[in-house]
mmCIF file of C-alpha atoms in Angstrom:
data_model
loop_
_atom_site.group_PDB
_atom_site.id
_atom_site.type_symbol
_atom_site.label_atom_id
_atom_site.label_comp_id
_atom_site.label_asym_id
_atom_site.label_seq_id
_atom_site.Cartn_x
_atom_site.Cartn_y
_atom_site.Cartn_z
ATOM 1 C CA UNK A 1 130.239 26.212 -25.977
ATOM 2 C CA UNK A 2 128.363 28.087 -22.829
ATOM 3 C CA UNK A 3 126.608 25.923 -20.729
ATOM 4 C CA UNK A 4 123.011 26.749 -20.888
ATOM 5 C CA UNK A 5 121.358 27.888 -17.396
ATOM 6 C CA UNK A 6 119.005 25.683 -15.839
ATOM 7 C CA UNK A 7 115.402 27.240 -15.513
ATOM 8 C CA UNK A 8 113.636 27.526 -12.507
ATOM 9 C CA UNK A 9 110.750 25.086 -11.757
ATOM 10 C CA UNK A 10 107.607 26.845 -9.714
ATOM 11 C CA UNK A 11 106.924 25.212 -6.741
ATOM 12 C CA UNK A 12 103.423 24.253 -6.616
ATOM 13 C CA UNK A 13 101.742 23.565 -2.764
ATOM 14 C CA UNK A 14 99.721 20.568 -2.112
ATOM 15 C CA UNK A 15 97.233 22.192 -0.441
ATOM 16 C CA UNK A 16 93.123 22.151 0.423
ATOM 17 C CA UNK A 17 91.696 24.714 -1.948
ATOM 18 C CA UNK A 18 89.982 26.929 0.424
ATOM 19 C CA UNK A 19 93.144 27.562 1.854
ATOM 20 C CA UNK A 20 93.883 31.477 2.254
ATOM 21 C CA UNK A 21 97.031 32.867 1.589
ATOM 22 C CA UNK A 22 98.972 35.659 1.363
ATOM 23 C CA UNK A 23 101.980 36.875 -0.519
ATOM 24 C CA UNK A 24 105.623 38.295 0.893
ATOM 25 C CA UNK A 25 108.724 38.878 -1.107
ATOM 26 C CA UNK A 26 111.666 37.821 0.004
ATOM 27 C CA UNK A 27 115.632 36.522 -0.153
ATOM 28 C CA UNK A 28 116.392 33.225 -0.599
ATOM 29 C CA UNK A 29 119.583 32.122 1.420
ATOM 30 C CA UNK A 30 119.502 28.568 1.636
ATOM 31 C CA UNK A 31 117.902 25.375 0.024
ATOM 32 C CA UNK A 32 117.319 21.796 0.944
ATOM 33 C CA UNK A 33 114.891 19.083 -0.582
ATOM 34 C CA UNK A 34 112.451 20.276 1.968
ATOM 35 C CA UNK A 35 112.754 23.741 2.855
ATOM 36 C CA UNK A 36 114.514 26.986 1.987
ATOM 37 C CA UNK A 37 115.806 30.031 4.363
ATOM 38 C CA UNK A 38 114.321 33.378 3.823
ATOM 39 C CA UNK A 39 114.858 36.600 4.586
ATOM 40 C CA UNK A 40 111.727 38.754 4.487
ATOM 41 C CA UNK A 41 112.443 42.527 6.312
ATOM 42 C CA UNK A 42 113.597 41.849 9.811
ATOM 43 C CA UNK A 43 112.895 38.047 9.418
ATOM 44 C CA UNK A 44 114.906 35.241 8.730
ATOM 45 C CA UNK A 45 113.132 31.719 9.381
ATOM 46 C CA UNK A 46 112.906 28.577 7.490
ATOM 47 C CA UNK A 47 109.826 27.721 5.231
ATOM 48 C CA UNK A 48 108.958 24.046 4.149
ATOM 49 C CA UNK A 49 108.211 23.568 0.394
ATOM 50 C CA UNK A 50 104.871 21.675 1.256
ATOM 51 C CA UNK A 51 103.406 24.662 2.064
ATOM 52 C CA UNK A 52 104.452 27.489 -0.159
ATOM 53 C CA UNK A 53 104.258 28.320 -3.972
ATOM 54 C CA UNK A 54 107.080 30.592 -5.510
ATOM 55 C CA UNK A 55 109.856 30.287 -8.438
ATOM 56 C CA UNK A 56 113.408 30.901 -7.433
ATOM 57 C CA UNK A 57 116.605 29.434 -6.397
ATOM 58 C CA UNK A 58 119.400 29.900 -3.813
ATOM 59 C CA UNK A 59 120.883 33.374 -4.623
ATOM 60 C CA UNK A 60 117.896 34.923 -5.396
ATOM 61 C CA UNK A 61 116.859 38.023 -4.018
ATOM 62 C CA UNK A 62 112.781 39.700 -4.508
ATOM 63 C CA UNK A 63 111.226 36.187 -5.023
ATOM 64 C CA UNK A 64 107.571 36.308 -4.392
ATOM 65 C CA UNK A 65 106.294 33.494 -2.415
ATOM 66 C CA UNK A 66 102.963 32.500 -1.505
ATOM 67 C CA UNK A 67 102.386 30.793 1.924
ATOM 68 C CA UNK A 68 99.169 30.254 4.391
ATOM 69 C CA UNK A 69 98.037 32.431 6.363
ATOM 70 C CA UNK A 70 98.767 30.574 9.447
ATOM 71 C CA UNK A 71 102.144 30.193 8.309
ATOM 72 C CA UNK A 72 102.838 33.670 7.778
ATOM 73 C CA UNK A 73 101.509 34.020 11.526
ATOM 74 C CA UNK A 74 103.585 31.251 12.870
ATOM 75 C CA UNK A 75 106.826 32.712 11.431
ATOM 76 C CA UNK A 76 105.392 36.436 12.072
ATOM 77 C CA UNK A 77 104.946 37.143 8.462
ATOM 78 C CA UNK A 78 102.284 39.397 7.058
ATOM 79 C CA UNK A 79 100.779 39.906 3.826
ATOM 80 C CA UNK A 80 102.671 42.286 1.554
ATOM 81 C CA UNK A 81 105.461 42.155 3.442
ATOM 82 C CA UNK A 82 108.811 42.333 1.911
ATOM 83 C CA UNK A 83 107.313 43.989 -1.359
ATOM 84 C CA UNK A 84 108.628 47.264 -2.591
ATOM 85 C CA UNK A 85 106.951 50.650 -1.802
ATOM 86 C CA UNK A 86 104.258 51.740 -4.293
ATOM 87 C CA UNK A 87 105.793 54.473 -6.305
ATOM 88 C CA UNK A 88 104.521 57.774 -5.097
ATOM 89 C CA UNK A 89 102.690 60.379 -7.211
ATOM 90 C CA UNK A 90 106.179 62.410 -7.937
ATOM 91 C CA UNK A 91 107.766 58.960 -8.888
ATOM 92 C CA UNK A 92 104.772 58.699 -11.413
ATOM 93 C CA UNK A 93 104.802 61.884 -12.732
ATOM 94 C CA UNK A 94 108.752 61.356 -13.166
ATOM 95 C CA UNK A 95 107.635 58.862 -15.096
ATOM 96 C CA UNK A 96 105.510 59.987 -17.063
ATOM 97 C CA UNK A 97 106.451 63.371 -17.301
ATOM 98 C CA UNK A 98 103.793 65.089 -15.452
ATOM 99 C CA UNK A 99 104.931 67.744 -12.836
ATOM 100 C CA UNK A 100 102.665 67.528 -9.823
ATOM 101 C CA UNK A 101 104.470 69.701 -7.403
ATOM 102 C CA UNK A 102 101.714 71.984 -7.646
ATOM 103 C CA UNK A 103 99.375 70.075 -5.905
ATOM 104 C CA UNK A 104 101.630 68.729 -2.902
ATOM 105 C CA UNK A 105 102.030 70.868 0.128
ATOM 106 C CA UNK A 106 105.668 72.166 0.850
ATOM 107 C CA UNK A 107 107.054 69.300 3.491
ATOM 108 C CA UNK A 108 104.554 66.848 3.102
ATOM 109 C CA UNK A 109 105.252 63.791 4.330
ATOM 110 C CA UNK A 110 104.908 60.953 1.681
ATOM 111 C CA UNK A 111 101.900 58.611 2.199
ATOM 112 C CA UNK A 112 102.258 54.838 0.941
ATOM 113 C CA UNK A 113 99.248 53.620 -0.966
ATOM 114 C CA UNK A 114 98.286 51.110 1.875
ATOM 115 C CA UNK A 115 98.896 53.394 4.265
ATOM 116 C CA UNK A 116 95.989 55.786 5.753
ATOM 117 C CA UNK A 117 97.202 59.363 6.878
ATOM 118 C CA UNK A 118 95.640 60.887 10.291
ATOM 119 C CA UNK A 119 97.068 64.273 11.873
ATOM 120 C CA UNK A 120 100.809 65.655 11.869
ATOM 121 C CA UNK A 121 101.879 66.049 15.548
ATOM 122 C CA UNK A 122 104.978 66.470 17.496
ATOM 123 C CA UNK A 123 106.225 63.397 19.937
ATOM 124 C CA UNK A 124 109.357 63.029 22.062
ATOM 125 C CA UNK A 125 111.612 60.224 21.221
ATOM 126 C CA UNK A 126 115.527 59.277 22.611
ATOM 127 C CA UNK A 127 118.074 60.209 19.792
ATOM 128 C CA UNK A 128 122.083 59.922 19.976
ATOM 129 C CA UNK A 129 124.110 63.376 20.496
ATOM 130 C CA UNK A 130 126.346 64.414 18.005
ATOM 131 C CA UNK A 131 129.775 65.877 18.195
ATOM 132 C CA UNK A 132 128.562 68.980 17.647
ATOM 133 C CA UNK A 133 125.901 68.993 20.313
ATOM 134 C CA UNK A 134 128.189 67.162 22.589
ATOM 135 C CA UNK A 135 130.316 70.703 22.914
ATOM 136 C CA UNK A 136 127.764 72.918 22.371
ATOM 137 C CA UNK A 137 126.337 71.197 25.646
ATOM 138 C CA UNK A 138 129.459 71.459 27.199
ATOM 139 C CA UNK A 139 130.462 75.221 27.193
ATOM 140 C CA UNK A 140 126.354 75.569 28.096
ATOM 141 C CA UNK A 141 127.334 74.063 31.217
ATOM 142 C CA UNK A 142 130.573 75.949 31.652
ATOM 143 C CA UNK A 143 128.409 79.250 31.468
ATOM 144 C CA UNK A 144 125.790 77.770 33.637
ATOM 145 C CA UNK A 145 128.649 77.041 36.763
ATOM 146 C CA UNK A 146 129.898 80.516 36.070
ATOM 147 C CA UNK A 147 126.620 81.709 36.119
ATOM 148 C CA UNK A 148 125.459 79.617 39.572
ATOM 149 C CA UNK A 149 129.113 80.461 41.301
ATOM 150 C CA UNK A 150 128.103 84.652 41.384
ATOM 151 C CA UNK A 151 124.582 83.755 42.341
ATOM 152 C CA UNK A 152 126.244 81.973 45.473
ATOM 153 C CA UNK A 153 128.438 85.046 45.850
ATOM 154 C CA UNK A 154 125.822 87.538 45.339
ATOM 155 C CA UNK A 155 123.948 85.307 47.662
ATOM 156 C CA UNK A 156 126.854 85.662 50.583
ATOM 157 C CA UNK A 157 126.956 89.477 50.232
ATOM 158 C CA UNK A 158 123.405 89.724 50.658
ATOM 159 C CA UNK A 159 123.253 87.313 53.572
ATOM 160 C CA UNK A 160 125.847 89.163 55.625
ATOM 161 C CA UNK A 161 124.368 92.494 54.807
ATOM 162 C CA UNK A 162 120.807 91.149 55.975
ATOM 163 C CA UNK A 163 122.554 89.688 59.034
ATOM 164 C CA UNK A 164 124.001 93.389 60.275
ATOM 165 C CA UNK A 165 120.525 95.125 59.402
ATOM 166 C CA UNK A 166 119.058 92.246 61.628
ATOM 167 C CA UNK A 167 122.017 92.418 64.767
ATOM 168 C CA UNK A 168 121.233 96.000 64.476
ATOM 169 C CA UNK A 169 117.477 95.864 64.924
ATOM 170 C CA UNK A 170 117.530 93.130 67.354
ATOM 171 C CA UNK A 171 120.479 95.634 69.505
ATOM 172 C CA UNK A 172 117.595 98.394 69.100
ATOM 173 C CA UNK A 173 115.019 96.382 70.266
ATOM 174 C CA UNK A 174 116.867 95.106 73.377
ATOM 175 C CA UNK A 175 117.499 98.373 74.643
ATOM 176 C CA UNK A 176 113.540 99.541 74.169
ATOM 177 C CA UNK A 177 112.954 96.256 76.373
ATOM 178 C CA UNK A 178 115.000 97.405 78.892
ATOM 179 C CA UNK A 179 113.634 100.675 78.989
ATOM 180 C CA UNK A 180 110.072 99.628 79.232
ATOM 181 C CA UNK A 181 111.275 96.765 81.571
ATOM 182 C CA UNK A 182 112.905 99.783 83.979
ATOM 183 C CA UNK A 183 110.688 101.988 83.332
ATOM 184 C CA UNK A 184 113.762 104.624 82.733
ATOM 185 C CA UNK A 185 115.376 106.093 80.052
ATOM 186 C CA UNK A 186 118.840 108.293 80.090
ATOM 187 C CA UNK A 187 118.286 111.314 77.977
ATOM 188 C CA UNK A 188 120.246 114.466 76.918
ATOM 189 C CA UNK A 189 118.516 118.035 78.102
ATOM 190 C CA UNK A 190 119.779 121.063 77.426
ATOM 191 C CA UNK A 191 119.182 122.723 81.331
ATOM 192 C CA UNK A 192 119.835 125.713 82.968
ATOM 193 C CA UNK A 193 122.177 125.397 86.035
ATOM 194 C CA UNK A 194 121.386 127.526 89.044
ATOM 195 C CA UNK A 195 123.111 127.592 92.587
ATOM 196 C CA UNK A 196 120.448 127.727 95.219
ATOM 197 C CA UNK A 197 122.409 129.496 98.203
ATOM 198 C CA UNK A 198 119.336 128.657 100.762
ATOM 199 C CA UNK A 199 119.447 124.765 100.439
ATOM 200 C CA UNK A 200 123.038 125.053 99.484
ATOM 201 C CA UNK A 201 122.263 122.936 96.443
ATOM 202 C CA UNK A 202 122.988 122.871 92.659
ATOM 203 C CA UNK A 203 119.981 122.297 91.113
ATOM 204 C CA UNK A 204 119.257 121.738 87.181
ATOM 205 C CA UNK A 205 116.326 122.636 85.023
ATOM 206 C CA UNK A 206 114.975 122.089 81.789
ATOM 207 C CA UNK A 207 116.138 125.728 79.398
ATOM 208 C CA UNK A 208 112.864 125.161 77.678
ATOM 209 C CA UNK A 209 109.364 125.908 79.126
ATOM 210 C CA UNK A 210 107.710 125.021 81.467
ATOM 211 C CA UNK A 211 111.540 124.745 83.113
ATOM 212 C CA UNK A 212 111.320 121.808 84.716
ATOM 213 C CA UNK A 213 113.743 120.550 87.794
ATOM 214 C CA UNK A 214 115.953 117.782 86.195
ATOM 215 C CA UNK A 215 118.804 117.460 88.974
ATOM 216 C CA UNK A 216 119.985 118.866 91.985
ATOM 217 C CA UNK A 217 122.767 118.065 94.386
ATOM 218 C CA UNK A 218 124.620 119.406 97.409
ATOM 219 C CA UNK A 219 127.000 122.158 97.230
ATOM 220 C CA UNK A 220 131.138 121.803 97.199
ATOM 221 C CA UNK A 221 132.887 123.564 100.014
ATOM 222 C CA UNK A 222 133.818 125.953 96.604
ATOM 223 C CA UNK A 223 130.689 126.297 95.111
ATOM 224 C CA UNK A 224 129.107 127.158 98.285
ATOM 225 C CA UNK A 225 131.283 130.886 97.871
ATOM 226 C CA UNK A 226 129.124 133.847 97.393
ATOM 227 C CA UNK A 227 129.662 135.359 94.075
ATOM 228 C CA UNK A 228 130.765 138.806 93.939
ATOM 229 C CA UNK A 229 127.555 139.337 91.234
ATOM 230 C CA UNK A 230 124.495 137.241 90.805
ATOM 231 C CA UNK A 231 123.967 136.280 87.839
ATOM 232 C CA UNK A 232 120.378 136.086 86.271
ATOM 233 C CA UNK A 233 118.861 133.686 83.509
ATOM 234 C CA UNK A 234 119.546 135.192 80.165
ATOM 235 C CA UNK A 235 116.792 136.427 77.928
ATOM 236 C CA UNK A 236 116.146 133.778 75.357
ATOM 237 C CA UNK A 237 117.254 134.509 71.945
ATOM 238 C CA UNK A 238 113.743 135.701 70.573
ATOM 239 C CA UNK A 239 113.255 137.795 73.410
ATOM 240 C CA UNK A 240 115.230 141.311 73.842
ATOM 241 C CA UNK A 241 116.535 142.049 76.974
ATOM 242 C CA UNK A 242 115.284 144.501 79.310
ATOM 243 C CA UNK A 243 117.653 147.080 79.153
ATOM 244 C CA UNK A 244 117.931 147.084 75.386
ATOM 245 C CA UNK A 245 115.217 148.486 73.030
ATOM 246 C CA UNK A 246 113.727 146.892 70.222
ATOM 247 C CA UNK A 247 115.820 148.667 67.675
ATOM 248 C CA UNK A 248 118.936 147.418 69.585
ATOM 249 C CA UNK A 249 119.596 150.749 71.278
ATOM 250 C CA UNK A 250 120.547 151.053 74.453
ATOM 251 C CA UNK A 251 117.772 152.568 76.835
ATOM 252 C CA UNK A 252 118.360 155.368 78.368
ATOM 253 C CA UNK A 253 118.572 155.486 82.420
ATOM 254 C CA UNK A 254 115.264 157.486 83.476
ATOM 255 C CA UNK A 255 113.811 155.319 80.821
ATOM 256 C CA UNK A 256 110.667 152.934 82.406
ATOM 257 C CA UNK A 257 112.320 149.562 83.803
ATOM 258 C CA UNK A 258 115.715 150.721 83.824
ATOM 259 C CA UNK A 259 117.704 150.172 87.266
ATOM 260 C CA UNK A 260 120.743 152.126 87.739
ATOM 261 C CA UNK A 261 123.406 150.023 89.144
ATOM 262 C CA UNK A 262 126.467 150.952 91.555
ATOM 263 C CA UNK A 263 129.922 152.145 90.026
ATOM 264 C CA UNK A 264 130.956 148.871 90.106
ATOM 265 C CA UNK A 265 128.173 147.398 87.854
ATOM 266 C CA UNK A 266 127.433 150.528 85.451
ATOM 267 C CA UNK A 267 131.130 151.870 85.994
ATOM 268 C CA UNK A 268 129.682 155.279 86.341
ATOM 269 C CA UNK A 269 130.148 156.653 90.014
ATOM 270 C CA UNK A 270 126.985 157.486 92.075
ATOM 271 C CA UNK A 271 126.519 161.198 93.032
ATOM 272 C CA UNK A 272 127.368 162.256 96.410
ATOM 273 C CA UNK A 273 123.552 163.487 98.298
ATOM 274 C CA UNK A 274 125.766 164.370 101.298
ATOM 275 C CA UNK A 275 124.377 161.011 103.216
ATOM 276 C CA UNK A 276 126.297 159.505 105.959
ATOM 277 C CA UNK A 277 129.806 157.723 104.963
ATOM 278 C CA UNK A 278 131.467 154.892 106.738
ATOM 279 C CA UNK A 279 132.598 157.516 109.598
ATOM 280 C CA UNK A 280 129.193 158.393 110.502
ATOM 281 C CA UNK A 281 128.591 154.631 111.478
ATOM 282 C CA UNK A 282 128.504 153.766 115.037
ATOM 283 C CA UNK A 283 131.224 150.913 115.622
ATOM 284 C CA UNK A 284 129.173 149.291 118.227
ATOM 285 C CA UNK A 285 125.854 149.352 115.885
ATOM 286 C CA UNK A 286 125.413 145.758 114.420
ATOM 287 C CA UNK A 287 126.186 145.792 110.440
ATOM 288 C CA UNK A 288 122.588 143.349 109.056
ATOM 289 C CA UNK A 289 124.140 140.700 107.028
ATOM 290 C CA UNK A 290 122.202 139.251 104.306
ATOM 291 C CA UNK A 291 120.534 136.066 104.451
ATOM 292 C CA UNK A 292 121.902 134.175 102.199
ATOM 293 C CA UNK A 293 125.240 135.243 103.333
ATOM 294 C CA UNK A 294 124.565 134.330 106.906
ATOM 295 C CA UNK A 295 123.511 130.670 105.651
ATOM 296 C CA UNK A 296 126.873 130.073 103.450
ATOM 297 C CA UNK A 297 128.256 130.733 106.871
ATOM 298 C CA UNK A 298 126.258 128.676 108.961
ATOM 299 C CA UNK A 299 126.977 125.658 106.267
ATOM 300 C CA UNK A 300 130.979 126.609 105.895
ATOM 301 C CA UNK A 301 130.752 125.978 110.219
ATOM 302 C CA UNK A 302 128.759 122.899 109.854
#
């Protein structure tokens, strides 16, 4: 025959009557004659039987127990604690077969009974990285090195390119210095070279008006030669020359401006006006020699 199980006595607190107290639900772990260990939530603390009222045994688990107030405080115990969460509206419509999904808003949080709702909002809080994000992180930071090694290089083009543009200014700005520090400057002109046979010099001016001197120097022993033909400055290139008409025809040779030349410039021979010849000329008559002729002498002695 099955033993029969012994019934749990209540235990009943000896207490003043005005004494307030409040109500957790918890575990029982362990019993003495004085005192039995709890576990209520996250605590786990021993409560003497003096002072609470509840019916229950070691073993038991959801025992409601009645203590003071100031005991609840001293083992940091509130009222309620413990107790399972009111059943929410969906629960009770589960039950009784009401559907009130109508009425709730898609992802609404649910609300406890005891509990008083104020705002959604979003906080920042410390959470663990899974796997997943753990590579995902990774090959971001691959793409971010790859990314950060051709800025650098980028970077190092630019920086040399900058450099030369900067040598090169700074060259261009030394050599303005110096010509504002000298007051000089070497320039190309295109000039117009001309041997001047009375200073015996070989003197340079500008080809463009107002044909300024640009150079001149003393004569070689060579240069200082007489040409056979003096040579005039050509007509510029906009300009026709004298002899030449507008049309490009030659002019003819009694036209206005012309000058007939010798045989030896216009290859044509000059007609004899029976004037004296060499053998007409007195060999002890000075021949005039002309100026410039007598000075190329005077410098070829000197």
């Amino acid at each position: 025959m099955a033993r029969r199980k012994k019934e749990k006595a209540p235990v009943q607190a000896d207490l003043p009557e005005n004494t307030v107290f409040i109500t957790i639900t918890a575990d029982i772990l362990q019993e003495t004659d004085a005192a039995i260990l709890i576990r209520c939530g996250e605590v786990e603390d021993w409560l003497p039987l003096s002072q609470i009222e509840f019916t229950g045994t070691k073993g038991d688990a959801g025992v409601v127990i009645n203590l003071p107030e100031w005991l609840g405080d001293e083992k940091g115990l509130t009222d309620g604690m413990g107790a399972a969460p009111a059943p929410t509206d969906a629960e009770q419509a589960d039950a009784s077969g009401e559907d009130d999904a109508a009425t709730e808003e898609p992802g609404a949080s649910v609300v406890a009974n005891d509990q008083n709702w104020l705002r959604q909002e979003t906080i920042t809080v410390t959470q663990e990285l899974t796997q997943a994000e753990k590579v995902e992180y990774a090959e971001e930071m691959a793409r971010l090195d790859d990314e950060i090694e051709e800025l650098e290089t980028e970077r190092d083009r630019v920086s040399k390119a900058l450099k030369k543009q900067i040598d090169a200014k700074e060259d261009e700005r030394r050599a303005l210095s110096k010509v504002v520090r000298e007051g000089t400057e070497t320039r190309e002109i295109f000039c117009d070279l001309v041997a001047d046979y009375n200073t015996c010099e070989m003197v340079w001016t500008d080809a463009h008006p107002p044909h300024e001197e640009v150079r001149r120097r003393k004569m070689t022993a060579e240069e200082r030669q007489l040409p056979l033909i003096m040579n005039t400055r050509p007509a510029p290139a906009d300009q026709p020359a004298d002899d030449v008409a507008d049309n490009g025809e030659e002019l003819p040779e009694d036209a206005p401006g012309f000058d007939a030349h010798d045989a030896e410039v216009t290859g044509n021979d000059a007609p004899d006006d029976g004037g004296p010849d060499d053998s007409d000329i007195d060999p002890d008559y000075p021949i005039p020699v002309p100026p410039m002729a007598a000075h190329a002498e005077a410098e070829a002695v000197q």
